[in-house]
Tab-separated table of C-alpha atoms and ligand atoms in Angstrom:
chain	number	residue	atom	x	y	z
F	561	MET	CA	4.836	45.631	74.072
F	562	ASN	CA	6.487	44.264	70.950
F	563	LEU	CA	5.324	42.115	68.096
F	564	LYS	CA	8.272	39.993	66.960
F	565	LEU	CA	8.192	38.509	63.487
F	566	ARG	CA	10.881	37.242	61.120
F	567	GLY	CA	13.572	38.716	63.363
F	568	GLN	CA	11.962	42.117	63.206
F	569	VAL	CA	10.396	44.035	66.079
F	570	PHE	CA	7.168	46.007	65.680
F	571	PRO	CA	6.435	48.080	68.792
F	572	ILE	CA	2.848	48.276	70.023
F	573	LEU	CA	2.331	50.980	72.597
F	574	ALA	CA	-0.761	51.481	74.716
F	575	GLY	CA	-1.452	54.183	77.281
F	576	PHE	CA	-2.970	57.575	78.023
F	577	LYS	CA	-1.534	60.605	76.158
F	578	ILE	CA	1.392	58.745	74.623
F	579	LEU	CA	1.387	60.590	71.284
F	580	PRO	CA	4.870	62.098	71.814
F	581	GLU	CA	6.168	58.560	71.262
F	582	LEU	CA	4.995	58.930	67.674
F	583	LEU	CA	7.258	61.884	66.991
F	584	LYS	CA	10.188	60.151	68.667
F	585	PHE	CA	9.695	57.105	66.472
F	586	VAL	CA	9.335	59.106	63.251
F	587	LYS	CA	12.506	61.039	64.040
F	588	LYS	CA	14.406	57.877	64.869
F	589	LYS	CA	13.353	56.242	61.601
F	590	LYS	CA	14.258	59.368	59.586
F	591	TYR	CA	11.247	59.083	57.273
F	592	SER	CA	11.413	61.595	54.422
F	593	LYS	CA	7.754	62.689	54.659
F	594	VAL	CA	4.679	61.917	56.722
F	595	TYR	CA	1.160	61.479	55.305
F	596	LEU	CA	-1.726	61.466	57.787
F	597	LEU	CA	-4.958	59.762	56.726
F	598	SER	CA	-7.985	60.508	58.908
F	599	ASP	CA	-11.665	61.414	58.681
F	600	GLU	CA	-13.792	64.333	59.857
F	601	ASN	CA	-14.698	62.645	63.159
F	602	LEU	CA	-11.087	62.880	64.177
F	603	LYS	CA	-10.509	66.607	63.730
F	604	GLU	CA	-9.307	67.106	67.296
F	605	ALA	CA	-6.958	64.161	67.201
F	606	ARG	CA	-5.674	65.275	63.830
F	607	LYS	CA	-4.898	68.728	65.218
F	608	LYS	CA	-2.927	67.193	68.058
F	609	ILE	CA	-0.805	65.262	65.600
F	610	ALA	CA	-0.337	68.241	63.286
F	611	ARG	CA	0.853	70.295	66.268
F	612	LEU	CA	3.289	67.569	67.169
F	613	PHE	CA	4.908	67.750	63.741
F	614	GLU	CA	4.723	71.530	63.359
F	615	LYS	CA	7.888	72.191	65.317
F	616	SER	CA	9.824	69.335	63.840
F	617	LYS	CA	11.433	69.786	60.454
F	618	ILE	CA	9.625	66.792	59.032
F	619	GLU	CA	7.420	67.372	55.979
F	620	PHE	CA	3.852	66.636	56.983
F	621	PHE	CA	0.729	66.245	54.804
F	622	GLU	CA	-2.875	65.641	55.737
F	623	ILE	CA	-5.091	63.515	53.518
F	624	PRO	CA	-8.723	63.690	54.641
F	625	VAL	CA	-10.729	60.575	53.771
F	626	ARG	CA	-14.342	59.563	54.213
F	627	ALA	CA	-15.537	58.155	57.518
F	628	GLY	CA	-16.600	54.590	58.114
F	629	GLU	CA	-16.778	51.362	56.172
F	630	SER	CA	-17.457	53.000	52.766
F	631	LEU	CA	-13.820	54.113	52.736
F	632	LYS	CA	-13.016	50.454	52.148
F	633	ASP	CA	-14.867	50.411	48.805
F	634	ILE	CA	-12.104	49.701	46.342
F	635	GLU	CA	-13.110	52.752	44.282
F	636	SER	CA	-12.341	55.155	47.117
F	637	VAL	CA	-8.727	54.021	47.270
F	638	TYR	CA	-7.720	55.305	43.833
F	639	PRO	CA	-7.879	59.050	44.648
F	640	ILE	CA	-5.786	58.464	47.764
F	641	TYR	CA	-2.949	57.090	45.639
F	642	GLY	CA	-3.411	60.274	43.608
F	643	GLU	CA	-2.934	62.450	46.686
F	644	LEU	CA	0.244	60.600	47.600
F	645	LEU	CA	1.607	60.983	44.079
F	646	LYS	CA	0.667	64.649	43.880
F	647	ASN	CA	2.429	65.303	47.168
F	648	LYS	CA	5.469	63.308	46.082
F	649	ALA	CA	5.365	60.523	48.610
F	650	ASP	CA	8.444	58.359	48.059
F	651	ARG	CA	9.683	55.010	49.281
F	652	ASP	CA	11.075	56.564	52.474
F	653	SER	CA	7.767	58.208	53.350
F	654	VAL	CA	5.405	56.894	55.990
F	655	ILE	CA	1.608	56.789	56.163
F	656	LEU	CA	-0.143	57.410	59.468
F	657	ALA	CA	-3.554	55.784	59.835
F	658	LEU	CA	-5.509	57.764	62.411
F	659	GLY	CA	-8.965	56.308	62.993
F	660	GLY	CA	-10.923	53.106	63.350
F	661	GLY	CA	-10.448	49.776	61.641
F	662	SER	CA	-11.729	51.115	58.328
F	663	ILE	CA	-8.902	53.618	58.099
F	664	GLY	CA	-6.353	51.127	59.391
F	665	ASP	CA	-7.337	48.457	56.860
F	666	THR	CA	-7.382	50.940	53.975
F	667	ALA	CA	-4.242	52.870	54.881
F	668	GLY	CA	-2.376	49.623	55.460
F	669	PHE	CA	-3.491	48.372	52.058
F	670	ILE	CA	-2.406	51.582	50.375
F	671	ALA	CA	0.942	51.510	52.183
F	672	SER	CA	1.554	47.953	51.077
F	673	THR	CA	0.879	48.682	47.419
F	674	TYR	CA	2.007	52.269	46.863
F	675	LEU	CA	5.387	52.113	45.065
F	676	ARG	CA	5.364	48.378	45.887
F	677	GLY	CA	5.225	49.083	49.570
F	678	ILE	CA	6.086	51.830	52.023
F	679	GLU	CA	5.919	51.838	55.820
F	680	TRP	CA	2.857	52.732	57.844
F	681	ILE	CA	1.979	53.499	61.451
F	682	GLY	CA	-1.365	52.704	63.071
F	683	ILE	CA	-2.933	55.182	65.473
F	684	PRO	CA	-6.207	53.392	66.229
F	685	THR	CA	-8.916	55.523	67.792
F	686	THR	CA	-11.820	53.116	68.270
F	687	LEU	CA	-11.816	50.523	71.012
F	688	LEU	CA	-12.210	47.801	68.392
F	689	ALA	CA	-9.211	49.015	66.433
F	690	GLN	CA	-7.087	49.361	69.581
F	691	VAL	CA	-7.692	45.807	70.747
F	692	ASP	CA	-7.900	44.004	67.445
F	693	SER	CA	-7.700	45.389	63.942
F	694	SER	CA	-4.592	47.562	64.390
F	695	VAL	CA	-2.430	44.560	65.230
F	696	GLY	CA	-1.571	41.701	62.916
F	697	GLY	CA	-0.919	43.355	59.564
F	698	LYS	CA	-4.099	42.262	57.822
F	699	THR	CA	-4.934	45.071	55.428
F	700	GLY	CA	-7.754	45.136	52.961
F	701	VAL	CA	-10.570	46.707	51.046
F	702	ASN	CA	-13.997	45.530	49.967
F	703	HIS	CA	-15.273	44.343	46.598
F	704	SER	CA	-18.949	44.571	45.736
F	705	ALA	CA	-18.932	40.759	45.970
F	706	GLY	CA	-17.830	40.835	49.585
F	707	LYS	CA	-15.844	42.320	52.426
F	708	ASN	CA	-12.057	42.176	52.788
F	709	LEU	CA	-11.754	40.162	49.583
F	710	ILE	CA	-8.795	42.208	48.398
F	711	GLY	CA	-5.908	42.706	50.739
F	712	THR	CA	-2.392	42.004	51.871
F	713	PHE	CA	-0.349	41.279	54.959
F	714	HIS	CA	1.690	44.353	55.794
F	715	GLN	CA	2.700	44.973	59.389
F	716	PRO	CA	2.548	48.535	60.691
F	717	SER	CA	6.019	49.663	61.786
F	718	LEU	CA	4.474	51.044	64.976
F	719	VAL	CA	1.047	50.977	66.619
F	720	ILE	CA	0.083	53.629	69.161
F	721	CYS	CA	-3.089	52.967	71.130
F	722	ASP	CA	-3.651	56.249	72.928
F	723	THR	CA	-6.671	55.902	75.210
F	724	GLN	CA	-7.257	59.666	75.253
F	725	PHE	CA	-9.008	59.254	71.907
F	726	LEU	CA	-11.637	56.886	73.272
F	727	ALA	CA	-13.403	59.689	75.173
F	728	THR	CA	-15.431	60.742	72.120
F	729	LEU	CA	-16.697	57.285	71.179
F	730	GLY	CA	-20.433	56.657	71.176
F	731	PRO	CA	-21.999	53.823	73.195
F	732	ARG	CA	-22.318	51.585	70.151
F	733	GLU	CA	-18.633	51.886	69.215
F	734	ILE	CA	-17.788	51.047	72.822
F	735	ALA	CA	-20.058	47.982	72.841
F	736	SER	CA	-18.551	46.906	69.548
F	737	GLY	CA	-15.020	47.034	70.979
F	738	ILE	CA	-16.133	45.164	74.092
F	739	GLY	CA	-17.411	42.462	71.745
F	740	GLU	CA	-13.891	41.788	70.440
F	741	ILE	CA	-12.389	42.127	73.935
F	742	SER	CA	-14.848	39.509	75.233
F	743	LYS	CA	-13.758	37.182	72.461
F	744	TYR	CA	-10.273	37.004	74.005
F	745	GLY	CA	-11.668	36.243	77.457
F	746	ILE	CA	-14.121	33.627	76.223
F	747	THR	CA	-11.672	31.797	73.982
F	748	TYR	CA	-8.357	32.184	75.800
F	749	ASP	CA	-8.608	32.995	79.460
F	750	PRO	CA	-11.247	32.296	82.144
F	751	LYS	CA	-9.568	34.789	84.513
F	752	PHE	CA	-9.831	37.554	81.948
F	753	PHE	CA	-13.430	36.558	81.291
F	754	GLN	CA	-14.160	36.875	84.994
F	755	PHE	CA	-12.485	40.287	85.075
F	756	LEU	CA	-14.679	41.423	82.186
F	757	ASP	CA	-17.778	39.994	83.815
F	758	GLU	CA	-17.059	41.839	87.066
F	759	ASN	CA	-16.103	45.108	85.385
F	760	LEU	CA	-18.503	45.259	82.467
F	761	ASN	CA	-20.346	48.348	83.694
F	762	ALA	CA	-17.102	50.290	84.043
F	763	LEU	CA	-16.013	49.106	80.600
F	764	LEU	CA	-19.258	50.267	79.014
F	765	LYS	CA	-18.556	53.744	80.387
F	766	ILE	CA	-14.852	53.702	79.413
F	767	ASN	CA	-13.365	53.778	82.874
F	768	SER	CA	-9.740	54.600	82.191
F	769	LYS	CA	-8.168	52.082	84.553
F	770	VAL	CA	-10.376	49.137	83.655
F	771	THR	CA	-10.356	49.959	79.948
F	772	SER	CA	-6.552	50.289	79.819
F	773	ASN	CA	-6.223	46.979	81.618
F	774	ALA	CA	-8.599	45.288	79.160
F	775	ILE	CA	-6.779	46.809	76.161
F	776	GLU	CA	-3.364	45.643	77.335
F	777	ARG	CA	-4.540	42.132	78.059
F	778	SER	CA	-6.348	41.918	74.716
F	779	LEU	CA	-3.276	43.127	72.851
F	780	LYS	CA	-1.161	40.430	74.487
F	781	PHE	CA	-3.497	37.710	73.195
F	782	LYS	CA	-3.590	39.207	69.740
F	783	ILE	CA	0.208	39.601	69.610
F	784	LYS	CA	0.731	36.000	70.677
F	785	ALA	CA	-1.652	34.669	68.028
F	786	VAL	CA	-0.047	36.770	65.287
F	787	GLU	CA	3.479	35.790	66.345
F	788	SER	CA	2.650	32.119	66.019
F	789	ASP	CA	0.733	32.442	62.753
F	790	GLU	CA	1.519	35.666	60.919
F	791	TYR	CA	-0.192	34.667	57.678
F	792	ASP	CA	-3.193	32.940	59.247
F	793	ARG	CA	-2.367	29.566	57.725
F	794	LYS	CA	-1.719	27.366	60.718
F	795	GLY	CA	-5.084	27.633	62.353
F	796	VAL	CA	-3.708	29.595	65.336
F	797	ARG	CA	-5.345	32.843	64.311
F	798	GLU	CA	-8.483	30.879	63.579
F	799	VAL	CA	-9.429	31.169	67.256
F	800	LEU	CA	-9.716	34.923	66.715
F	801	ASN	CA	-12.569	34.113	64.356
F	802	PHE	CA	-14.729	32.876	67.192
F	803	GLY	CA	-18.212	34.278	66.612
F	804	HIS	CA	-17.221	35.639	63.218
F	805	THR	CA	-18.786	33.079	60.902
F	806	PHE	CA	-22.278	33.916	62.050
F	807	GLY	CA	-21.298	37.554	62.686
F	808	HIS	CA	-20.050	38.086	59.129
F	809	ALA	CA	-23.202	36.478	57.723
F	810	LEU	CA	-25.321	38.837	59.790
F	811	GLU	CA	-23.308	41.821	58.565
F	812	THR	CA	-23.638	40.687	54.939
F	813	ILE	CA	-27.384	40.068	55.161
F	814	THR	CA	-27.987	43.501	56.685
F	815	HIS	CA	-25.621	45.177	54.174
F	816	TYR	CA	-23.321	46.470	56.923
F	817	GLU	CA	-25.964	48.998	57.874
F	818	THR	CA	-27.505	47.562	61.026
F	819	TYR	CA	-24.588	46.407	63.136
F	820	GLN	CA	-21.155	47.635	64.049
F	821	HIS	CA	-18.667	44.829	63.438
F	822	GLY	CA	-18.275	43.974	67.126
F	823	GLU	CA	-22.051	43.999	67.654
F	824	ALA	CA	-22.447	41.385	64.936
F	825	VAL	CA	-19.627	39.417	66.557
F	826	ILE	CA	-21.522	39.485	69.864
F	827	TRP	CA	-24.464	37.841	68.088
F	828	GLY	CA	-22.021	35.452	66.485
F	829	MET	CA	-20.553	34.513	69.873
F	830	ARG	CA	-24.049	33.881	71.201
F	831	PHE	CA	-24.665	31.582	68.267
F	832	ALA	CA	-21.289	29.834	68.601
F	833	THR	CA	-21.924	29.294	72.313
F	834	GLU	CA	-25.249	27.570	71.615
F	835	LEU	CA	-23.700	25.577	68.790
F	836	SER	CA	-20.960	24.441	71.184
F	837	VAL	CA	-23.651	23.066	73.504
F	838	VAL	CA	-25.601	21.480	70.654
F	839	ARG	CA	-22.439	19.758	69.385
F	840	GLY	CA	-21.744	18.408	72.863
F	841	HIS	CA	-18.495	20.319	73.418
F	842	LEU	CA	-19.551	22.853	76.037
F	843	PRO	CA	-21.186	22.106	79.416
F	844	GLU	CA	-24.418	24.001	80.022
F	845	LYS	CA	-23.034	25.654	83.159
F	846	ALA	CA	-20.291	27.462	81.245
F	847	ALA	CA	-22.701	28.298	78.432
F	848	LYS	CA	-25.002	29.976	80.931
F	849	LYS	CA	-22.197	32.209	82.213
F	850	ILE	CA	-21.273	33.307	78.687
F	851	ARG	CA	-24.886	33.765	77.647
F	852	GLU	CA	-25.656	35.965	80.645
F	853	PHE	CA	-22.512	37.999	80.189
F	854	LEU	CA	-23.110	38.666	76.480
F	855	ALA	CA	-26.741	39.606	77.137
F	856	ARG	CA	-25.512	42.517	79.282
F	857	ILE	CA	-23.740	44.179	76.340
F	858	PRO	CA	-26.290	46.301	74.464
F	859	THR	CA	-26.670	45.266	70.820
F	860	PRO	CA	-29.353	45.920	68.196
F	861	PRO	CA	-31.788	42.974	68.079
F	862	LEU	CA	-31.736	40.382	65.317
F	863	PRO	CA	-33.852	41.337	62.290
F	864	ALA	CA	-37.381	40.088	63.058
F	865	ASP	CA	-37.628	38.256	59.738
F	866	LEU	CA	-34.152	36.723	59.801
F	867	SER	CA	-34.395	33.194	58.455
F	868	SER	CA	-31.908	30.569	59.522
F	869	ALA	CA	-31.768	29.263	55.941
F	870	LEU	CA	-30.479	32.602	54.672
F	871	VAL	CA	-27.895	32.823	57.448
F	872	PHE	CA	-26.548	29.344	56.731
F	873	GLN	CA	-26.431	29.932	52.998
F	874	THR	CA	-24.495	33.157	53.581
F	875	MET	CA	-22.095	31.452	55.988
F	876	LYS	CA	-21.203	28.896	53.325
F	877	LYS	CA	-20.205	31.650	50.942
F	878	ASP	CA	-17.782	33.085	53.507
F	879	LYS	CA	-14.210	32.876	52.258
F	880	LYS	CA	-13.272	30.643	55.185
F	881	ALA	CA	-15.612	27.890	54.088
F	882	SER	CA	-13.634	25.208	52.289
F	883	GLN	CA	-15.210	22.461	50.166
F	884	ASN	CA	-18.596	23.865	51.048
F	885	LYS	CA	-18.113	22.815	54.692
F	886	VAL	CA	-18.051	25.549	57.276
F	887	ARG	CA	-15.400	25.075	59.938
F	888	PHE	CA	-16.464	26.430	63.284
F	889	VAL	CA	-14.368	27.556	66.205
F	890	LEU	CA	-16.385	26.274	69.151
F	891	LEU	CA	-15.912	26.132	72.897
F	892	LYS	CA	-15.069	23.262	75.188
F	893	ASN	CA	-15.059	25.604	78.125
F	894	ILE	CA	-14.384	29.236	78.880
F	895	GLY	CA	-10.794	29.653	77.686
F	896	LYS	CA	-10.684	26.460	75.632
F	897	THR	CA	-11.670	26.115	71.967
F	898	VAL	CA	-12.120	23.286	69.513
F	899	SER	CA	-12.302	23.342	65.712
F	900	ASP	CA	-15.349	21.497	64.393
F	901	ARG	CA	-15.858	20.607	60.712
F	902	GLU	CA	-18.721	18.196	61.203
F	903	VAL	CA	-21.506	20.632	61.997
F	904	THR	CA	-24.756	19.602	60.278
F	905	GLU	CA	-27.682	21.715	59.105
F	906	THR	CA	-29.735	20.320	61.975
F	907	ASP	CA	-27.073	21.402	64.505
F	908	LEU	CA	-27.126	24.893	63.034
F	909	GLU	CA	-30.892	25.064	63.175
F	910	ASN	CA	-30.945	23.849	66.782
F	911	ALA	CA	-28.337	26.407	67.803
F	912	PHE	CA	-30.249	29.161	66.002
F	913	GLN	CA	-33.457	28.296	67.854
F	914	ARG	CA	-31.651	28.131	71.210
F	915	MET	CA	-30.055	31.532	70.587
F	916	LYS	CA	-33.399	33.137	69.811
F	917	ARG	CA	-34.969	31.820	73.031
S	1492	LIG	N1	-7.450	44.081	59.972
S	1492	LIG	C1	-8.017	43.370	60.913
S	1492	LIG	O1	-7.411	42.444	61.472
S	1492	LIG	C2	-9.413	43.688	61.338
S	1492	LIG	C3	-9.957	43.114	62.485
S	1492	LIG	C4	-11.239	43.494	62.896
S	1492	LIG	C5	-11.947	44.425	62.153
S	1492	LIG	N2	-11.405	44.954	61.026
S	1492	LIG	C6	-12.126	45.940	60.224
S	1492	LIG	O2	-12.315	47.118	60.994
S	1492	LIG	C7	-13.440	47.816	60.490
S	1492	LIG	C8	-14.286	48.309	61.647
S	1492	LIG	O3	-13.518	49.193	62.414
S	1492	LIG	P1	-14.181	50.122	63.532
S	1492	LIG	O4	-15.135	49.332	64.326
S	1492	LIG	O5	-13.042	50.772	64.213
S	1492	LIG	O6	-15.071	51.124	62.702
S	1492	LIG	P2	-14.749	52.328	61.688
S	1492	LIG	O7	-13.313	52.431	61.419
S	1492	LIG	O8	-15.630	52.136	60.523
S	1492	LIG	O9	-15.190	53.580	62.532
S	1492	LIG	C9	-16.527	53.743	62.945
S	1492	LIG	C10	-16.857	55.208	63.102
S	1492	LIG	O10	-16.217	55.742	64.270
S	1492	LIG	C11	-15.621	56.999	63.969
S	1492	LIG	N3	-14.532	57.197	64.939
S	1492	LIG	C12	-13.310	56.633	64.925
S	1492	LIG	N4	-12.627	56.984	66.027
S	1492	LIG	C13	-13.430	57.807	66.729
S	1492	LIG	C14	-13.288	58.490	67.964
S	1492	LIG	N5	-12.195	58.359	68.706
S	1492	LIG	N6	-14.327	59.239	68.401
S	1492	LIG	C15	-15.469	59.342	67.677
S	1492	LIG	N7	-15.675	58.699	66.514
S	1492	LIG	C16	-14.659	57.949	66.051
S	1492	LIG	C17	-15.207	56.878	62.543
S	1492	LIG	O11	-15.081	58.135	61.962
S	1492	LIG	C18	-16.369	56.080	61.951
S	1492	LIG	O12	-17.408	56.941	61.569
S	1492	LIG	C19	-14.178	46.839	59.593
S	1492	LIG	O13	-13.984	47.204	58.255
S	1492	LIG	C20	-13.506	45.500	59.866
S	1492	LIG	O14	-13.498	44.657	58.748
S	1492	LIG	C21	-10.156	44.608	60.620
S	1493	LIG	ZN1	-13.683	40.946	64.384
């Protein structure tokens, strides 16, 4: 698959054991040096990549970074620039981001700012990163005031989604990825939704055929949205935020400690589904299908003391809220969305109560 933007082509490859494509690409592009960013959970994958480069004459450096979301703290970025400088990365060097969305977002941000911008390649290893975060060029780090507040758009020159890496994922990382995959089915395509509904058990166990199919179909939706709205200004990419307004609020309230991103999005999609009914957009029959499907994906429960007031207050602070009004992506049906700016506090409260039932 290819992402085509501004007359440029950014290949996005998905498949099982396709790493050799990485070496081919690096050789073709004649990068001067290669810098691999990855964390300790990816030792095996890292070895595979190191072996790949061993025989080539390309200069190859490994930069170990910390695992998980804390890598995106803006403070943890500074020493990584230091490593690049120490190892003489230049404008013809390339950064490889091997890992989940945290590494992708951070490495992409570093690549876009180091020496005013060098190229980078995404090698996503979580399901979530393979179907969502690795594509689209949104890079970013977190400020203590909030997540992803500092960032750039910088497309990876290549993305390689090798499904061999998914074998070591835990059940929660898998559920989290399925959350984002479901988003594409629910918002864009009833047939894909049905496929996910029928194959959910296989997906939860990472069945290679079903999972590969779901990844490829998800990538196509993501590519299409990014191609029509690279900088997320036309409202096309807004659909990809389905479930995210509530999801982000839940993540913020629980300090990113309770939920994986996709798990929070699953809660957010439950909320958005109920809100769609409350606002009179979505027929109950379709809501029931979505509700029952989402309930089959294991997620941590909502905090027992979660107050709707706190959630709504947090949602308003989200960077997507403009003029203090939260714009919601809601559903008219499975596969059909509507943007709603007129949601009232009472609507929110009603949806919240329905979701908790
Ligand atoms: N840029 C975007 O468009 C975009 C979109 C969605 C999400 N995101 C960002 O992505 C981040 C979440 O990414 P994530 O869900 O991939 O989590 P993550 O990157 O934080 O990784 C979660 C954990 O999984 C481990 N891990 C990674 N690959 C593994 C593997 N193959 N086997 C075993 N363990 C593995 C990591 O070491 C880490 O501890 C968030 O910061 C979110 O904001 C960005
Ligand atoms: Zn998301």
